[in-house]
Short mmCIF file of C-alpha atoms in Angstrom, two decimals:
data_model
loop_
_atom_site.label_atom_id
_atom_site.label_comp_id
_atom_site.label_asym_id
_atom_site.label_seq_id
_atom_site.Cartn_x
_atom_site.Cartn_y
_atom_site.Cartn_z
CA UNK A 286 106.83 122.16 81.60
CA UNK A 287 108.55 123.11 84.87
CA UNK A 288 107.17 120.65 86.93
CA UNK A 289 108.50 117.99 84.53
CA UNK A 290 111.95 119.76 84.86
CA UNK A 291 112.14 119.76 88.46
CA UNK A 292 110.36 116.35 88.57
CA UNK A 293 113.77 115.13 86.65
CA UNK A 294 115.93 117.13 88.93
CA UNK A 295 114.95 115.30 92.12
CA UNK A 296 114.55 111.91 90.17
CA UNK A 297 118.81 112.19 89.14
CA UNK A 298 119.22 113.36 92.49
CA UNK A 299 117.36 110.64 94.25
CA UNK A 300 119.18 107.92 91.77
CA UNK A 301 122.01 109.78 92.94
CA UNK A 302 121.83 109.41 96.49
CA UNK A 303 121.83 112.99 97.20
CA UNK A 304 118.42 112.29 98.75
CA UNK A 305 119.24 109.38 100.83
CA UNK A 306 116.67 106.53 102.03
CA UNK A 307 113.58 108.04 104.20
CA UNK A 308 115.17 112.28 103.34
CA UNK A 309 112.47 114.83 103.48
CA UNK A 310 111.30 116.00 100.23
CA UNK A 311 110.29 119.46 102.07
CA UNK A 312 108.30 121.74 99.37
CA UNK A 313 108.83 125.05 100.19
CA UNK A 314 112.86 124.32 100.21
CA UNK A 315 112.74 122.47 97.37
CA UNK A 316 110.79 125.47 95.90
CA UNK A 317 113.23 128.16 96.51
CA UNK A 318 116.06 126.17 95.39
CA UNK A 319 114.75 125.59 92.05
CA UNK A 320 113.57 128.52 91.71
CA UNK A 321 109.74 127.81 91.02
CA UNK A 322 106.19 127.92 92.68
CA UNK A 323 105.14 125.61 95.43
CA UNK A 324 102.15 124.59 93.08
CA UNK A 325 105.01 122.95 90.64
CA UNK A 326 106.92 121.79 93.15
CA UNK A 327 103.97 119.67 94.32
CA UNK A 328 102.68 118.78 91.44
CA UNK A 329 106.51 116.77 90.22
CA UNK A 330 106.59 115.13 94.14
CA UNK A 331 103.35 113.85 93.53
CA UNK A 332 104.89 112.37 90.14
CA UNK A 333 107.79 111.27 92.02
CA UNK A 334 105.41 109.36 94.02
CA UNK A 335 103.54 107.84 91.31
CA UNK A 336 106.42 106.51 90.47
CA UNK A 337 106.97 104.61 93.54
CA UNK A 338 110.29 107.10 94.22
CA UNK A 339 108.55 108.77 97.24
CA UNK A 340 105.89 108.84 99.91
CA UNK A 341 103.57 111.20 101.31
CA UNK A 342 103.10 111.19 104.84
CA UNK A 343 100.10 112.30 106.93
CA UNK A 344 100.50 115.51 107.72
CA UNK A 345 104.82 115.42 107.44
CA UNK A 346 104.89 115.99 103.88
CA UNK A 347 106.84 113.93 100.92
CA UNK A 348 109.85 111.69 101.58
CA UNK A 349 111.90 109.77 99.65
CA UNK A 350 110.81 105.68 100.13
CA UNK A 351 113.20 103.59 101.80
CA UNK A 352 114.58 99.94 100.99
CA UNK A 353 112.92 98.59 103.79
CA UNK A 354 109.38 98.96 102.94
CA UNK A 355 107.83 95.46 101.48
CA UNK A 356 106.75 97.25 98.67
CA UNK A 357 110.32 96.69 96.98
CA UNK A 358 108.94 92.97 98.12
CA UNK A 359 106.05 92.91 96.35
CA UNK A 360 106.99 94.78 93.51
CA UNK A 361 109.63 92.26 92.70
CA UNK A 362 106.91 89.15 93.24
CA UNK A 363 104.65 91.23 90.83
CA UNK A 364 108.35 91.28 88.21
CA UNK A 365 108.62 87.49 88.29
CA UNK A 366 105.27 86.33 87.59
CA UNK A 367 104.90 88.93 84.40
CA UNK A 368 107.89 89.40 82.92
CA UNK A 369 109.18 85.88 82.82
CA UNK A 370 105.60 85.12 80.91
CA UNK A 371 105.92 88.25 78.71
CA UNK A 372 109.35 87.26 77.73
CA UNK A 373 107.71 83.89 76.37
CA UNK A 374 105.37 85.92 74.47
CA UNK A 375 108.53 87.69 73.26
CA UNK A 376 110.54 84.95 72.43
CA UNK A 377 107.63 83.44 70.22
CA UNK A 378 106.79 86.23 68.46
CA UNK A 379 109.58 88.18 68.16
CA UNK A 380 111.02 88.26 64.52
CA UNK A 381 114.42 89.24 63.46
CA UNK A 382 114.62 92.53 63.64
CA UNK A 383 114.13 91.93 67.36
CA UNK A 384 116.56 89.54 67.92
CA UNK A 385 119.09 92.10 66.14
CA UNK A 386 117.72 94.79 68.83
CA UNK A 387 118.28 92.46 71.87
CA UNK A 388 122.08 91.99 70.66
CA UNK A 389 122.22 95.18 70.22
CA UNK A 390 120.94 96.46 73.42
CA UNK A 391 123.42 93.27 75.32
CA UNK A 392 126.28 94.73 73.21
CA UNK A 393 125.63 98.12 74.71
CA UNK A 394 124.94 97.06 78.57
CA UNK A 395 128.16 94.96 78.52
CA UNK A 396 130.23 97.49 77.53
CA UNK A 397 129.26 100.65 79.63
CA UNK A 398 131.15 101.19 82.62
CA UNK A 399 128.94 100.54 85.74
CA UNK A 400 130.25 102.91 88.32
CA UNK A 401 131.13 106.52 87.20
CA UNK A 402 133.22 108.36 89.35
CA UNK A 403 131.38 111.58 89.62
CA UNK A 404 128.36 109.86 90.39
CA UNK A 405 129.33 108.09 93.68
CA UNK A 406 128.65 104.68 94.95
CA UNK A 407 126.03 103.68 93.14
CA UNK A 408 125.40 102.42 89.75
CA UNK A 409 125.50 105.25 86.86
CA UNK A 410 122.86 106.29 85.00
CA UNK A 411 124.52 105.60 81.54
CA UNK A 412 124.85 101.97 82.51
CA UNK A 413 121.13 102.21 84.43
CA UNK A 414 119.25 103.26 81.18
CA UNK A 415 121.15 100.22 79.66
CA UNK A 416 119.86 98.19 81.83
CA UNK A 417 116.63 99.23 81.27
CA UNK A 418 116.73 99.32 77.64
CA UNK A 419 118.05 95.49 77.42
CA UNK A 420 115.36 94.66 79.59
CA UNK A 421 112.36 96.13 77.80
CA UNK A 422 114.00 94.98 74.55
CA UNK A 423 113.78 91.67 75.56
CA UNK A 424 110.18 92.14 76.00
CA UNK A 425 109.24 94.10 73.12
CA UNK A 426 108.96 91.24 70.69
CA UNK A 427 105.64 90.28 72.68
CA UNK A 428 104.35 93.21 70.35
CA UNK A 429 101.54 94.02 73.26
CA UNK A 430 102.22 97.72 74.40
CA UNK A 431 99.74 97.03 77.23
CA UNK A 432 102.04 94.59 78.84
CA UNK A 433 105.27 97.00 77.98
CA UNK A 434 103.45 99.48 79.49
CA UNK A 435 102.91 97.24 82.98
CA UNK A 436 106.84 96.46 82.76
CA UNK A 437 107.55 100.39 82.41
CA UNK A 438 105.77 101.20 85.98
CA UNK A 439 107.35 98.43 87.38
CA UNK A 440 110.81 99.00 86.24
CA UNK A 441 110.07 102.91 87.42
CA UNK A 442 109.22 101.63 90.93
CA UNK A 443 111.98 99.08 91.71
CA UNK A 444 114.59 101.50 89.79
CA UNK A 445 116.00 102.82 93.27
CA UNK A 446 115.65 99.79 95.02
CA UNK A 447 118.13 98.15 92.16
CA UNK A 448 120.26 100.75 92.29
CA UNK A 449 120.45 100.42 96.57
CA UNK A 450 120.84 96.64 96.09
CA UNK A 451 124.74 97.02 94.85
CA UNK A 452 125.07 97.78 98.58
CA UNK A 453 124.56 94.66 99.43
CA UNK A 454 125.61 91.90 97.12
CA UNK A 455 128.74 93.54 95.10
CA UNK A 456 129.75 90.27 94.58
CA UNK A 457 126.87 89.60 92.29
CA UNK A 458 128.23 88.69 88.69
CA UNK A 459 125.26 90.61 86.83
CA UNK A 460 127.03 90.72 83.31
CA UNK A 461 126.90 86.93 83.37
CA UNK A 462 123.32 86.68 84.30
CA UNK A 463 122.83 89.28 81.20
CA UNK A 464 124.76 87.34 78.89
CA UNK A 465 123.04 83.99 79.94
CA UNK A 466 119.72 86.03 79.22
CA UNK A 467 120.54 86.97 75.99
CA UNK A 468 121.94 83.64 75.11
CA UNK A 469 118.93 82.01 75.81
CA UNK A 470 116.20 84.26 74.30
CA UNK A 471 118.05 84.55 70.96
CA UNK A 472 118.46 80.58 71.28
CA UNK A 473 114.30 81.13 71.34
CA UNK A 474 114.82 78.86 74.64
CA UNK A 475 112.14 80.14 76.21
CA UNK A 476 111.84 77.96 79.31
CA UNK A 477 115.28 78.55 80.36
CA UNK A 478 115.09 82.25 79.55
CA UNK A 479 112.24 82.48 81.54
CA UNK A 480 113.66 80.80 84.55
CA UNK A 481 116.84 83.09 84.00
CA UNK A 482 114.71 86.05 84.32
CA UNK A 483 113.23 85.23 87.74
CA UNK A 484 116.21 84.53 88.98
CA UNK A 485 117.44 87.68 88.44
CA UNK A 486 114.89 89.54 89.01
CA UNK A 487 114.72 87.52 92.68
CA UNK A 488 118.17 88.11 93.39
CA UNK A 489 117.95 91.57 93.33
CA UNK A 490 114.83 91.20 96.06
CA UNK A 491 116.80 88.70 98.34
CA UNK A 492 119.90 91.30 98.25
CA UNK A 493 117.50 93.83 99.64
CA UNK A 494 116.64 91.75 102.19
CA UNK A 495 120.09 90.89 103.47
CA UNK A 496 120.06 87.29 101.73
CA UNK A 497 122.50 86.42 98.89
CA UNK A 498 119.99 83.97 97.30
CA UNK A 499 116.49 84.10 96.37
CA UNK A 500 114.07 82.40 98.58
CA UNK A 501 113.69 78.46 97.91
CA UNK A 502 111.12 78.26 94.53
CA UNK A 503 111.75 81.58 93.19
#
């Protein structure tokens, strides 16, 4: 459909940062430079902001979100109270077919590039959907898609913020914190994996709110 093209088009571009924190997502020029009707223009900002990639404001129109809305806050909370318990789930159930899926999915995040020249400052999207991938993968052995379905919105609606964070904390040694991950799930060391995974997921929320290490607890 053409609103799910253009709906990808302004998703890369947004990932991209050629629509910048707070940018007007204006309709009608979005319209004419994609060459389509206002109608599907709408209809893939309205996606957008499903997704938690934009906002529509009261009579101003669409805009992309911006890192300083406590949503990225409270999105993160929401991350480290399910995921680390999903992962348990995971961990317990998984069989071995999944644990030759999460090496798998490590193997491939560890070895793609993070930057890409052509695609600016921020992280690429080859080494983004590996991110994601490991991630889920390390949930799927839970073998509930209800709960995989919770972690997809979620990982939808912090997936900018993540990307912004490298602004902040490029000192952050993220392929060790995979690695450690990995480690422990396949060690089916669930308590530590667990812990592991709030911790990471926190450290990306304290980076977007200018400190370098999660709050006490978390």
């Amino acid at each position: 459909m053409l609103s799910e093209q253009v709906y990808a088009h302004l998703r890369d571009a947004i990932m991209r940062g050629e629509h910048g924190p707070g940018a007007a997502l204006k309709p009608q020029e979005l319209a004419q430079q994609q060459g389509v009707s206002l109608a599907v223009v709408r209809e893939a900002l309205v996606q957008l902001v499903g997704d938690g990639l934009a906002e529509r404001l009261p009579n101003r129109g669409f805009a992309v979100v911006t890192f300083s809305d406590r949503r990225w806050q409270q999105i993160a909370e929401a991350r480290q109270i399910v995921e680390p318990s999903v992962l348990r789930m995971s961990i317990e159930r998984g069989d071995l077919d999944w644990e030759a899926r999460v090496r798998a999915a490590h193997h491939r995040l560890a070895r793609t590039p993070v930057w890409a020249p052509e695609e600016g400052e921020y992280y690429s999207s080859e080494w983004s959907e590996a991110h994601r991938v490991f991630h889920r993968t390390l949930l799927e052995g839970c073998g509930n898609p209800v709960l995989l379905e919770t972690f997809d919105r979620m990982w939808t609606a912090s997936e900018l913020a993540r990307r912004w964070s490298t602004q902040r904390n490029p000192d952050r040694d993220g392929t060790d914190e995979h690695r450690r991950l990995e480690e422990a799930a396949l060690a089916r060391d669930a308590d530590t994996a667990a812990e592991l995974l709030a911790r990471h997921v926190a450290m990306t929320a304290a980076a977007l709110d200018g400190r370098q290490e999660p709050a006490r607890g978390t």
